[in-house]
Amino acid sequence: MTESAKVDIQGLDLFYGRFQALKSVTMAVRERKITALIGPSGCGKSTLLRCLNRMNDLIAGAKVRGRVLLDGRDVYRPGADVDELRKRVGMVFQRPNPFPLSIFDNVVYGMRVAGTHNRGRLREAAESSLRGAWLWDQAKDRLDRSALALPLDQQQRLCIARLLAVEPEVILMDEPCSALDPIATGKIEELMLDLKERYTIAIVTHNMQQAARVSDFSGYMLLGEMVEYGSTGKLFTRPEKKLTEDYISGRFG
Amino acid sequence: MRVHPRYTQKAALALLGGATLLTVAVLVFIIFFVLEKGLPVLSLSFLFTNPQDMGRAGGILPTLIGTVALPVLALAIATPLGVGTAVYLTEYTRESGLTKVIRFGTDCLAGIPSIIFGLFGFIFFVTVLRLGWSILSGGLTLAFMVLPTIIRTSEEAIKAVPASYREVSFSLGATRWQTVRKVILPNALPGIVTGVMLGIGRSIGETAAVIFTAGSSLRMPHSVFDSVRTMSVHFYILAREGISNQNAYGTAAALIIAVLAVNLTAYWLMNRFIARRS
Ligand SMILES: Nc1ncnc2c1ncn2[C@@H]1O[C@H](COP(=O)(O)OP(=O)(O)O)[C@@H](O)[C@H]1O
Ligand SMILES: [Mg+2]
């Protein structure tokens, strides 16, 4: 394959205490493409995703072995700057989780944390991020109102806007639509296709139609192992492994 | 013999209702008893003039100052220490043997009778550190006394901040300290304020620990190194030594009103925080 790997995962093991949640996972997340992780619940999709920005560091007793290369450099190398990594690799969570602050303060949170306090620059960035998340028209007249007053799907897009404001390179999404209805889901999917023009995206989904609709590459996981990984078109029509075929055709999971 | 659930239900209701009624009745009785005897004495001039003849005549101005100064000093010391400890225990350490020991220690500290704190304060601050009977000795002693309350309430408040806020904050590149400052403390504030108010409530009426450390001078203090008498100590001395029952009740009424005011402010603050968040 000629496309470059933005994130290259090589032989990754992860242990929660004694329990091995990832078993020698190897996979690539390609630049400006959408890569989907599918598989039955509990197979390790979220765990794998959270290795890419080291969110698993927050879990007591989680240990990692193997390599995760971001632009060729191991994010788990000794002395790596984790806060810096998380600015480059941002995350959208399963449930919309805005802070109990105003819409504006939510969007610029990451910028303020990074040391930007110039009101004009914050305004500008807030507008372009909200536009980027297709929320500007709904939000522009109530930037100072509480983010919690927004409907759920707008809250989720606010979380995306909040992420865009720190100008990440990679966006990780862990079942970003599972709390949303089909119409809102459709909108987020369209947004993802728009975002991939500029960002590299990895998404976890339990919804295979969703993976088929939006992703360019897919990985099918089972019990902590990467069973099959390849282009979405091929994985969904001509899978190489019997296990994948069973899952795709709905005989399992 | 089986009693029909309808009757056990009625009995439970009666018992629980009775208990509540009794609590409220006792509270109301105490407040009315004190206010009834004290309010006739209470006036602006009683609050704001100096006492004469050991409190037999005149007002209670120095004790008013003592009653404000000691809790303010105590909380000014105990709040940063207590909140800092709570942040450290919840955010910077993982649950371990050490944190359990620290927590057990603070719980024990909370259960120590105040007179022991008074004795400790007398030996350590008044004598060893040579601070004498003073606002400073009293404030430091009260600070140690209310510290456990502040630590525990702050800890609970911090733990109640949704884990997702931390996750998001970290995922946006914030450091732990930035997360503490911008997300955790603001969201834990109502609980922390509650702890501080409880601390004020406890120290404002404290007598034993204060008598040993701040002394009981009726003169107007000029600095934190001067001895001072609080209203509760004043009440105790007036009543015990039979100096003036009337003025004792006047002082008690002022004290009760102060405590009520602190509690009402606490409720008001909490409601305001809660209203702002939802
Ligand atoms: N914090 C944790 N501690 C221990 N085990 C965990 C933890 N998080 C997840 N697991 C376990 O790891 C496995 C993979 O979980 P997860 O990555 O959440 O799966 P998925 O996202 O595919 O549903 C599951 O068996 C789960 O029980
Ligand atoms: Mg998951």
Coordinates of C-alpha atoms and ligand atoms in Angstrom, one line a residue:
Chain A
M1 CA 0.0 0.0 0.0
T2 CA 1.2 3.4 -0.9
E3 CA -0.6 5.7 1.6
S4 CA 1.5 6.6 4.5
A5 CA 0.6 5.4 8.0
K6 CA 0.0 8.3 10.4
V7 CA -0.2 5.8 13.3
D8 CA 1.6 2.5 13.1
I9 CA 0.7 0.0 15.8
Q10 CA 3.2 -2.9 16.0
G11 CA 2.8 -5.9 18.2
L12 CA 0.8 -4.1 20.9
D13 CA 0.0 -6.0 24.1
L14 CA -2.0 -4.5 26.9
F15 CA -2.7 -5.9 30.3
Y16 CA -5.2 -4.8 32.9
G17 CA -3.5 -6.3 35.9
R18 CA -3.2 -10.0 34.8
F19 CA -5.9 -9.8 32.2
Q20 CA -4.6 -9.4 28.7
A21 CA -6.9 -7.1 26.8
L22 CA -4.8 -6.7 23.6
K23 CA -2.8 -9.5 22.1
S24 CA -0.1 -8.5 19.7
V25 CA -2.2 -6.1 17.7
T26 CA -0.7 -4.8 14.5
M27 CA -2.5 -2.3 12.4
A28 CA -2.1 1.1 10.7
V29 CA -4.2 4.2 10.8
R30 CA -3.7 6.0 7.5
E31 CA -3.4 9.7 7.0
R32 CA -6.6 11.5 6.1
K33 CA -8.6 8.3 6.0
I34 CA -11.2 6.9 8.3
T35 CA -10.2 3.7 10.0
A36 CA -12.9 1.8 11.8
L37 CA -12.5 -0.8 14.6
I38 CA -15.3 -3.3 14.7
G39 CA -16.0 -6.4 16.8
P40 CA -18.3 -7.6 19.6
S41 CA -18.5 -5.7 22.8
G42 CA -15.6 -6.4 25.1
C43 CA -13.1 -7.4 22.4
G44 CA -10.8 -4.5 23.1
K45 CA -11.7 -1.8 20.6
S46 CA -11.9 1.0 23.1
T47 CA -8.7 -0.2 24.8
L48 CA -6.8 -0.1 21.5
L49 CA -8.1 3.3 20.6
R50 CA -7.1 4.7 24.0
C51 CA -3.6 3.5 23.4
L52 CA -3.2 6.0 20.6
N53 CA -3.3 8.9 23.0
R54 CA -2.2 7.0 26.1
M55 CA -5.5 7.5 27.9
N56 CA -4.9 4.1 29.4
D57 CA -2.2 5.7 31.5
L58 CA -4.9 6.9 33.7
I59 CA -6.0 3.4 34.6
A60 CA -4.2 1.9 37.6
G61 CA -2.6 -1.4 36.7
A62 CA -2.7 -1.0 32.9
K63 CA 0.6 -2.1 31.3
V64 CA 1.5 -1.8 27.6
R65 CA 4.1 -3.7 25.5
G66 CA 4.8 -3.0 21.9
R67 CA 5.0 0.1 19.8
V68 CA 2.6 2.8 18.7
L69 CA 4.4 5.0 16.1
L70 CA 3.0 8.5 15.5
D71 CA 4.7 9.8 12.4
G72 CA 7.4 7.2 13.0
R73 CA 8.1 8.0 16.7
D74 CA 6.9 5.7 19.5
V75 CA 4.4 7.5 21.7
Y76 CA 5.4 5.1 24.5
R77 CA 9.1 5.9 24.3
P78 CA 10.7 6.9 27.6
G79 CA 10.4 10.7 28.2
A80 CA 7.6 11.2 25.6
D81 CA 5.5 14.2 26.4
V82 CA 2.0 12.9 27.0
D83 CA 0.2 16.2 27.2
E84 CA 1.7 17.1 23.9
L85 CA 0.7 13.8 22.4
R86 CA -2.9 14.4 23.5
K87 CA -3.0 17.7 21.8
R88 CA -1.9 16.0 18.6
V89 CA -4.2 13.0 19.1
G90 CA -7.6 14.1 20.4
M91 CA -10.6 12.1 21.4
V92 CA -14.4 12.2 21.2
F93 CA -16.1 10.1 23.7
Q94 CA -19.1 7.8 23.7
R95 CA -21.4 10.1 25.7
P96 CA -21.3 13.8 24.9
N97 CA -19.4 15.3 27.8
P98 CA -19.2 19.1 27.6
F99 CA -18.0 20.8 30.8
P100 CA -20.7 22.6 32.8
L101 CA -19.5 25.9 31.3
S102 CA -20.6 28.1 28.5
I103 CA -20.4 27.0 24.9
F104 CA -17.6 29.4 24.3
D105 CA -15.6 28.3 27.4
N106 CA -16.0 24.7 26.3
V107 CA -14.6 25.4 22.8
V108 CA -11.6 27.3 24.0
Y109 CA -10.8 25.1 27.0
G110 CA -7.9 23.4 25.2
M111 CA -6.5 26.6 23.9
R112 CA -6.5 28.3 27.3
V113 CA -4.8 25.3 28.8
A114 CA -2.2 25.6 26.1
G115 CA -1.6 29.2 27.1
T116 CA -3.7 31.3 24.7
H117 CA -5.6 34.0 26.5
N118 CA -6.0 36.7 23.8
R119 CA -9.7 37.3 23.6
G120 CA -9.6 38.0 19.8
R121 CA -7.7 34.9 19.0
L122 CA -10.0 32.8 21.2
R123 CA -13.1 34.2 19.4
E124 CA -11.6 33.5 16.0
A125 CA -10.7 30.0 16.9
A126 CA -14.1 29.4 18.5
E127 CA -15.8 30.5 15.4
S128 CA -13.7 28.4 13.0
S129 CA -14.0 25.3 15.3
L130 CA -17.7 25.6 15.6
R131 CA -18.0 26.0 11.9
G132 CA -15.7 23.0 11.5
A133 CA -18.1 21.0 13.6
W134 CA -21.2 22.4 11.8
L135 CA -22.4 24.1 14.9
W136 CA -21.8 27.7 14.3
D137 CA -25.3 28.6 13.0
Q138 CA -27.0 27.0 16.0
A139 CA -24.5 28.3 18.6
K140 CA -23.4 31.8 17.4
D141 CA -26.1 33.6 19.2
R142 CA -25.7 31.8 22.5
L143 CA -22.0 31.4 23.0
D144 CA -22.3 32.5 26.6
R145 CA -25.1 30.1 27.5
S146 CA -24.5 26.8 29.2
A147 CA -23.4 24.0 27.0
L148 CA -25.5 21.6 28.9
A149 CA -28.6 23.3 27.5
L150 CA -27.9 22.1 24.0
P151 CA -29.6 18.9 22.7
L152 CA -27.4 15.8 22.8
D153 CA -26.4 15.8 19.1
Q154 CA -25.3 19.4 19.3
Q155 CA -23.4 18.6 22.5
Q156 CA -21.5 15.9 20.7
R157 CA -20.7 18.3 17.9
L158 CA -19.6 20.8 20.5
C159 CA -17.2 18.2 21.8
I160 CA -15.9 17.8 18.3
A161 CA -15.5 21.6 18.0
R162 CA -13.7 21.7 21.4
L163 CA -11.3 19.1 19.9
L164 CA -10.8 21.0 16.6
A165 CA -9.8 24.1 18.6
V166 CA -6.6 22.4 19.7
E167 CA -5.8 21.6 16.1
P168 CA -5.2 17.9 16.5
E169 CA -3.8 15.8 13.7
V170 CA -5.6 12.6 14.6
I171 CA -9.1 12.3 16.0
L172 CA -10.2 9.2 17.9
M173 CA -13.9 8.6 18.2
D174 CA -15.2 5.9 20.6
E175 CA -18.8 5.1 19.5
P176 CA -19.5 8.8 19.0
C177 CA -23.1 8.1 17.9
S178 CA -24.2 5.5 20.4
A179 CA -26.2 8.1 22.4
L180 CA -27.8 9.7 19.3
D181 CA -30.8 9.0 17.2
P182 CA -30.5 7.9 13.5
I183 CA -30.9 11.5 12.1
A184 CA -28.3 12.9 14.4
T185 CA -26.1 9.9 13.7
G186 CA -26.3 10.6 9.9
K187 CA -25.2 14.1 10.5
I188 CA -22.2 13.1 12.5
E189 CA -21.3 10.6 9.8
E190 CA -21.5 13.3 7.1
L191 CA -19.4 15.6 9.4
M192 CA -16.8 12.8 9.7
L193 CA -16.5 12.5 5.9
D194 CA -16.0 16.3 5.8
L195 CA -13.4 16.2 8.6
K196 CA -11.3 13.5 6.9
E197 CA -10.2 16.1 4.3
R198 CA -8.0 17.6 7.0
Y199 CA -7.7 15.0 9.8
T200 CA -6.8 11.4 10.3
I201 CA -9.7 9.6 12.0
A202 CA -10.0 6.4 13.9
I203 CA -13.5 5.3 15.0
V204 CA -14.8 2.5 17.2
T205 CA -18.3 1.4 16.3
H206 CA -20.5 -1.5 17.1
N207 CA -22.6 -0.5 14.1
M208 CA -21.4 -2.3 11.0
Q209 CA -23.4 -0.3 8.6
Q210 CA -21.8 2.8 10.0
A211 CA -18.3 1.3 9.5
A212 CA -19.3 0.3 5.9
R213 CA -20.7 3.8 5.2
V214 CA -17.9 6.0 6.5
S215 CA -14.6 4.1 6.8
D216 CA -11.8 3.5 4.3
F217 CA -10.1 0.8 6.3
S218 CA -11.5 -1.5 8.9
G219 CA -10.1 -3.8 11.5
Y220 CA -12.1 -6.7 13.0
M221 CA -11.2 -7.6 16.5
L222 CA -12.1 -10.5 18.6
L223 CA -11.0 -11.3 22.2
G224 CA -8.1 -8.8 22.1
E225 CA -6.8 -9.9 18.7
M226 CA -6.9 -8.2 15.4
V227 CA -8.5 -10.9 13.3
E228 CA -8.4 -9.1 10.0
Y229 CA -7.5 -5.7 8.9
G230 CA -7.8 -4.2 5.4
S231 CA -9.7 -1.9 3.1
T232 CA -13.4 -1.6 4.2
G233 CA -14.6 -2.6 0.7
K234 CA -12.7 -5.8 0.8
L235 CA -13.3 -6.6 4.4
F236 CA -17.0 -6.3 4.0
T237 CA -17.4 -8.1 0.7
R238 CA -14.5 -10.6 0.4
P239 CA -13.1 -11.2 3.9
E240 CA -10.1 -13.5 4.1
K241 CA -10.9 -15.0 7.4
K242 CA -13.8 -17.3 8.3
L243 CA -14.3 -15.5 11.6
T244 CA -14.6 -12.2 9.9
E245 CA -17.1 -13.5 7.4
D246 CA -19.2 -15.0 10.2
Y247 CA -19.3 -11.7 12.0
I248 CA -20.0 -9.6 8.9
S249 CA -22.8 -11.9 7.8
G250 CA -24.3 -11.6 11.3
R251 CA -23.8 -15.2 12.3
F252 CA -21.9 -14.2 15.3
G253 CA -21.7 -11.3 17.8
Chain B
M1 CA -47.9 -14.0 65.1
R2 CA -47.8 -12.0 61.9
V3 CA -48.6 -8.4 62.0
H4 CA -50.2 -7.1 58.8
P5 CA -47.8 -4.9 56.8
R6 CA -50.3 -2.1 56.9
Y7 CA -49.8 -1.8 60.7
T8 CA -46.0 -2.1 60.6
Q9 CA -46.1 0.6 58.0
K10 CA -48.2 2.8 60.2
A11 CA -45.9 2.0 63.2
A12 CA -42.8 2.9 61.2
L13 CA -44.4 6.1 60.1
A14 CA -45.3 7.1 63.6
L15 CA -41.8 6.3 65.0
L16 CA -39.9 8.1 62.2
G17 CA -42.3 11.0 62.3
G18 CA -42.0 11.1 66.1
A19 CA -38.2 11.1 66.0
T20 CA -38.2 14.0 63.5
L21 CA -40.7 15.9 65.6
L22 CA -38.7 15.4 68.7
T23 CA -35.5 16.6 67.0
V24 CA -37.1 19.8 65.7
A25 CA -38.9 20.4 69.0
V26 CA -35.6 20.2 71.0
L27 CA -33.9 22.5 68.6
V28 CA -36.7 25.0 68.6
F29 CA -36.9 24.8 72.4
I30 CA -33.2 25.6 72.9
I31 CA -33.3 28.5 70.5
F32 CA -36.4 30.0 72.0
F33 CA -35.2 29.5 75.5
V34 CA -32.0 31.3 74.8
L35 CA -33.5 34.0 72.6
E36 CA -36.3 34.7 75.1
K37 CA -33.8 35.4 77.9
G38 CA -31.2 37.0 75.7
L39 CA -33.0 39.1 73.2
P40 CA -34.2 41.8 75.7
V41 CA -30.5 42.4 76.5
L42 CA -29.3 42.3 72.9
S43 CA -29.0 45.7 71.2
L44 CA -26.5 47.4 68.9
S45 CA -24.9 49.2 71.9
F46 CA -24.6 45.8 73.7
L47 CA -22.7 44.4 70.7
F48 CA -20.5 47.4 70.1
T49 CA -19.5 48.8 73.5
N50 CA -16.8 47.7 75.8
P51 CA -17.6 45.6 78.9
Q52 CA -17.3 47.1 82.3
D53 CA -16.7 45.5 85.6
M54 CA -15.8 42.1 84.2
G55 CA -18.9 42.0 82.0
R56 CA -21.3 42.9 84.8
A57 CA -22.2 46.0 82.8
G58 CA -21.5 47.4 79.4
G59 CA -21.3 45.4 76.1
I60 CA -19.3 42.6 74.5
L61 CA -17.3 44.3 71.7
P62 CA -14.0 42.6 72.4
T63 CA -15.6 39.2 72.5
L64 CA -17.4 39.9 69.2
I65 CA -14.0 40.6 67.7
G66 CA -12.6 37.5 69.2
T67 CA -15.5 35.4 67.8
V68 CA -14.9 36.7 64.3
A69 CA -11.1 36.7 64.4
L70 CA -10.5 33.1 65.6
P71 CA -12.7 31.3 63.1
V72 CA -11.5 33.6 60.2
L73 CA -7.8 32.9 61.1
A74 CA -8.5 29.2 61.7
L75 CA -10.3 28.8 58.3
A76 CA -7.7 30.9 56.5
I77 CA -5.1 28.4 57.6
A78 CA -7.2 25.2 57.4
T79 CA -8.9 25.7 54.1
P80 CA -5.8 25.8 51.8
L81 CA -4.1 23.0 53.9
G82 CA -7.3 20.9 53.9
V83 CA -8.2 21.3 50.3
G84 CA -4.6 20.8 49.3
T85 CA -4.5 17.5 51.2
A86 CA -7.7 16.4 49.7
V87 CA -6.5 17.2 46.2
Y88 CA -3.3 15.3 46.8
L89 CA -5.1 12.3 48.2
T90 CA -7.6 12.0 45.5
E91 CA -5.8 13.3 42.4
Y92 CA -2.1 12.7 42.9
T93 CA -2.0 9.4 44.7
R94 CA -3.4 6.0 43.9
E95 CA -5.4 4.3 46.6
S96 CA -2.7 2.5 48.7
G97 CA -1.7 1.5 52.2
L98 CA -0.4 5.0 52.8
T99 CA -3.5 6.9 51.7
K100 CA -5.6 4.5 53.9
V101 CA -3.3 5.3 56.9
I102 CA -3.6 9.1 56.2
R103 CA -7.4 8.8 55.9
F104 CA -7.6 6.7 59.1
G105 CA -5.5 9.4 60.8
T106 CA -7.7 12.2 59.8
D107 CA -10.8 10.3 60.9
C108 CA -9.2 9.8 64.3
L109 CA -8.3 13.4 64.5
A110 CA -11.9 14.3 63.8
G111 CA -13.0 12.3 66.8
I112 CA -10.6 13.8 69.3
P113 CA -12.4 15.9 72.0
S114 CA -11.8 19.6 71.6
I115 CA -10.2 19.9 75.1
I116 CA -7.4 17.7 73.9
F117 CA -6.8 20.1 71.0
G118 CA -6.8 22.8 73.6
L119 CA -4.2 21.1 75.7
F120 CA -2.1 20.4 72.7
G121 CA -2.4 24.0 71.6
F122 CA -1.5 25.2 75.0
I123 CA 1.6 23.1 75.2
F124 CA 2.7 23.5 71.6
F125 CA 1.7 27.0 70.5
V126 CA 1.4 28.9 73.8
T127 CA 4.4 27.4 75.6
V128 CA 6.8 25.7 73.2
L129 CA 6.5 28.3 70.4
R130 CA 6.0 31.0 73.0
L131 CA 3.1 32.5 71.2
G132 CA 1.4 33.0 74.5
W133 CA -2.4 33.2 75.0
S134 CA -3.2 34.9 71.7
I135 CA -5.4 35.0 68.7
L136 CA -2.7 33.3 66.8
S137 CA -2.4 30.4 69.2
G138 CA -6.2 30.0 69.3
G139 CA -6.5 30.3 65.5
L140 CA -3.9 27.7 64.9
T141 CA -5.4 25.3 67.4
L142 CA -8.9 25.7 65.9
A143 CA -7.3 25.2 62.4
F144 CA -6.0 21.8 63.4
M145 CA -9.4 21.0 65.0
V146 CA -11.4 21.7 61.8
L147 CA -8.8 20.4 59.4
P148 CA -10.2 16.8 59.3
T149 CA -13.7 18.1 58.5
I150 CA -12.4 20.1 55.6
I151 CA -10.2 17.3 54.3
R152 CA -13.0 14.8 54.3
T153 CA -15.8 17.0 52.9
S154 CA -13.4 18.3 50.2
E155 CA -12.4 14.7 49.4
E156 CA -16.0 13.7 49.0
A157 CA -16.7 16.7 46.9
I158 CA -13.7 16.1 44.6
K159 CA -14.6 12.4 44.2
A160 CA -18.1 13.4 43.2
V161 CA -16.8 15.3 40.1
P162 CA -17.6 13.1 37.2
A163 CA -14.6 11.1 35.9
S164 CA -15.5 12.1 32.4
Y165 CA -14.5 15.7 33.1
R166 CA -11.0 14.6 34.0
E167 CA -10.8 12.4 31.0
V168 CA -11.8 15.1 28.6
S169 CA -9.5 17.6 30.2
F170 CA -6.5 15.2 29.9
S171 CA -7.5 14.3 26.4
L172 CA -7.3 18.0 25.5
G173 CA -3.7 18.1 26.6
A174 CA -4.3 19.6 30.1
T175 CA -1.8 18.7 32.8
R176 CA -3.1 17.3 36.1
W177 CA -2.7 20.6 37.8
Q178 CA -4.6 22.5 35.1
T179 CA -7.3 19.9 35.4
V180 CA -7.4 20.3 39.1
R181 CA -7.6 24.1 38.8
K182 CA -10.0 24.5 35.9
V183 CA -12.3 21.5 36.2
I184 CA -12.1 19.7 39.5
L185 CA -12.0 22.5 42.1
P186 CA -14.7 24.7 40.4
N187 CA -17.0 21.7 40.3
A188 CA -16.2 20.6 43.8
L189 CA -16.7 24.1 45.2
P190 CA -20.1 23.7 46.7
G191 CA -18.9 20.7 48.7
I192 CA -15.8 22.5 49.7
V193 CA -17.8 25.5 50.8
T194 CA -20.0 23.2 52.9
G195 CA -16.9 21.9 54.7
V196 CA -15.6 25.4 55.3
M197 CA -19.0 26.5 56.7
L198 CA -19.1 23.4 59.0
G199 CA -15.6 24.4 60.1
I200 CA -16.7 27.9 60.9
G201 CA -19.8 26.6 62.7
R202 CA -17.6 24.3 64.8
S203 CA -15.0 26.8 65.7
I204 CA -17.3 29.7 66.3
G205 CA -18.9 28.0 69.3
E206 CA -15.8 26.3 70.5
T207 CA -15.0 27.0 74.2
A208 CA -12.6 24.4 75.7
A209 CA -9.9 24.6 73.0
V210 CA -10.1 28.4 73.0
I211 CA -9.9 29.1 76.7
F212 CA -6.6 27.2 76.8
T213 CA -5.0 28.9 73.8
A214 CA -6.5 32.4 73.2
G215 CA -7.0 33.0 76.9
S216 CA -9.9 35.1 78.3
S217 CA -8.7 38.7 78.3
L218 CA -11.5 41.2 78.1
R219 CA -9.3 43.9 76.8
M220 CA -9.5 45.0 73.1
P221 CA -6.9 43.0 71.1
H222 CA -4.6 45.1 68.9
S223 CA -2.8 42.3 67.0
V224 CA -2.9 38.5 66.6
F225 CA -0.4 38.3 69.4
D226 CA -2.9 39.6 71.9
S227 CA -5.1 37.4 74.0
V228 CA -8.8 37.6 73.3
R229 CA -12.1 36.3 74.8
T230 CA -14.7 34.8 72.5
M231 CA -18.4 35.0 73.1
S232 CA -18.7 31.4 74.1
V233 CA -15.9 31.8 76.6
H234 CA -17.5 35.0 77.8
F235 CA -20.8 33.3 78.3
Y236 CA -19.1 30.4 80.1
I237 CA -17.3 32.8 82.5
L238 CA -20.3 35.1 83.1
A239 CA -22.5 32.2 83.9
R240 CA -20.1 30.0 85.8
E241 CA -18.8 32.7 88.1
G242 CA -22.3 34.2 88.5
I243 CA -21.2 37.6 87.2
S244 CA -24.3 38.4 85.3
N245 CA -26.9 35.9 84.1
Q246 CA -28.6 38.5 82.1
N247 CA -25.5 39.5 80.1
A248 CA -24.6 35.8 79.8
Y249 CA -27.9 35.2 78.0
G250 CA -27.4 38.3 75.9
T251 CA -24.1 36.9 74.7
A252 CA -25.6 33.5 74.1
A253 CA -28.3 35.0 72.0
A254 CA -25.7 36.9 69.9
L255 CA -23.8 33.6 69.5
I256 CA -26.8 31.6 68.4
I257 CA -27.8 34.3 65.9
A258 CA -24.2 34.3 64.5
V259 CA -24.3 30.5 64.1
L260 CA -27.7 30.6 62.4
A261 CA -26.4 33.3 60.1
V262 CA -23.4 31.2 59.1
N263 CA -25.6 28.2 58.4
L264 CA -28.1 30.2 56.4
T265 CA -25.3 31.8 54.4
A266 CA -24.0 28.3 53.7
Y267 CA -27.3 27.1 52.4
W268 CA -27.8 30.2 50.3
L269 CA -24.3 29.8 48.8
M270 CA -24.9 26.2 48.0
N271 CA -28.2 26.8 46.4
R272 CA -26.7 29.5 44.3
F273 CA -23.9 27.2 43.1
I274 CA -26.3 24.4 42.4
A275 CA -28.6 26.7 40.5
R276 CA -25.8 28.0 38.4
R277 CA -24.6 24.5 37.4
S278 CA -28.0 23.3 36.1
Ligands
LIG1 N1 -10.2 -0.4 33.4 C1 -10.3 -1.7 33.1 N2 -9.8 -2.6 34.0 C2 -9.9 -3.9 33.8 N3 -10.4 -4.5 32.7 C3 -10.9 -3.7 31.7 C4 -10.9 -2.2 31.9 N4 -11.4 -1.7 30.8 C5 -11.7 -2.7 30.0 N5 -11.4 -3.9 30.5 C6 -11.6 -5.2 29.9 O1 -10.9 -5.2 28.7 C7 -11.7 -5.9 27.7 C8 -11.8 -4.9 26.5 O2 -12.6 -3.8 26.9 P1 -12.9 -2.6 25.9 O3 -11.7 -2.2 25.2 O4 -13.7 -1.6 26.6 O5 -13.8 -3.4 24.8 P2 -14.8 -2.8 23.7 O6 -14.5 -1.3 23.6 O7 -14.4 -3.6 22.5 O8 -16.2 -3.1 24.1 C9 -13.0 -6.2 28.3 O9 -12.9 -7.6 28.7 C10 -13.1 -5.4 29.5 O10 -13.8 -6.1 30.5
MG2 MG -15.9 0.3 24.0

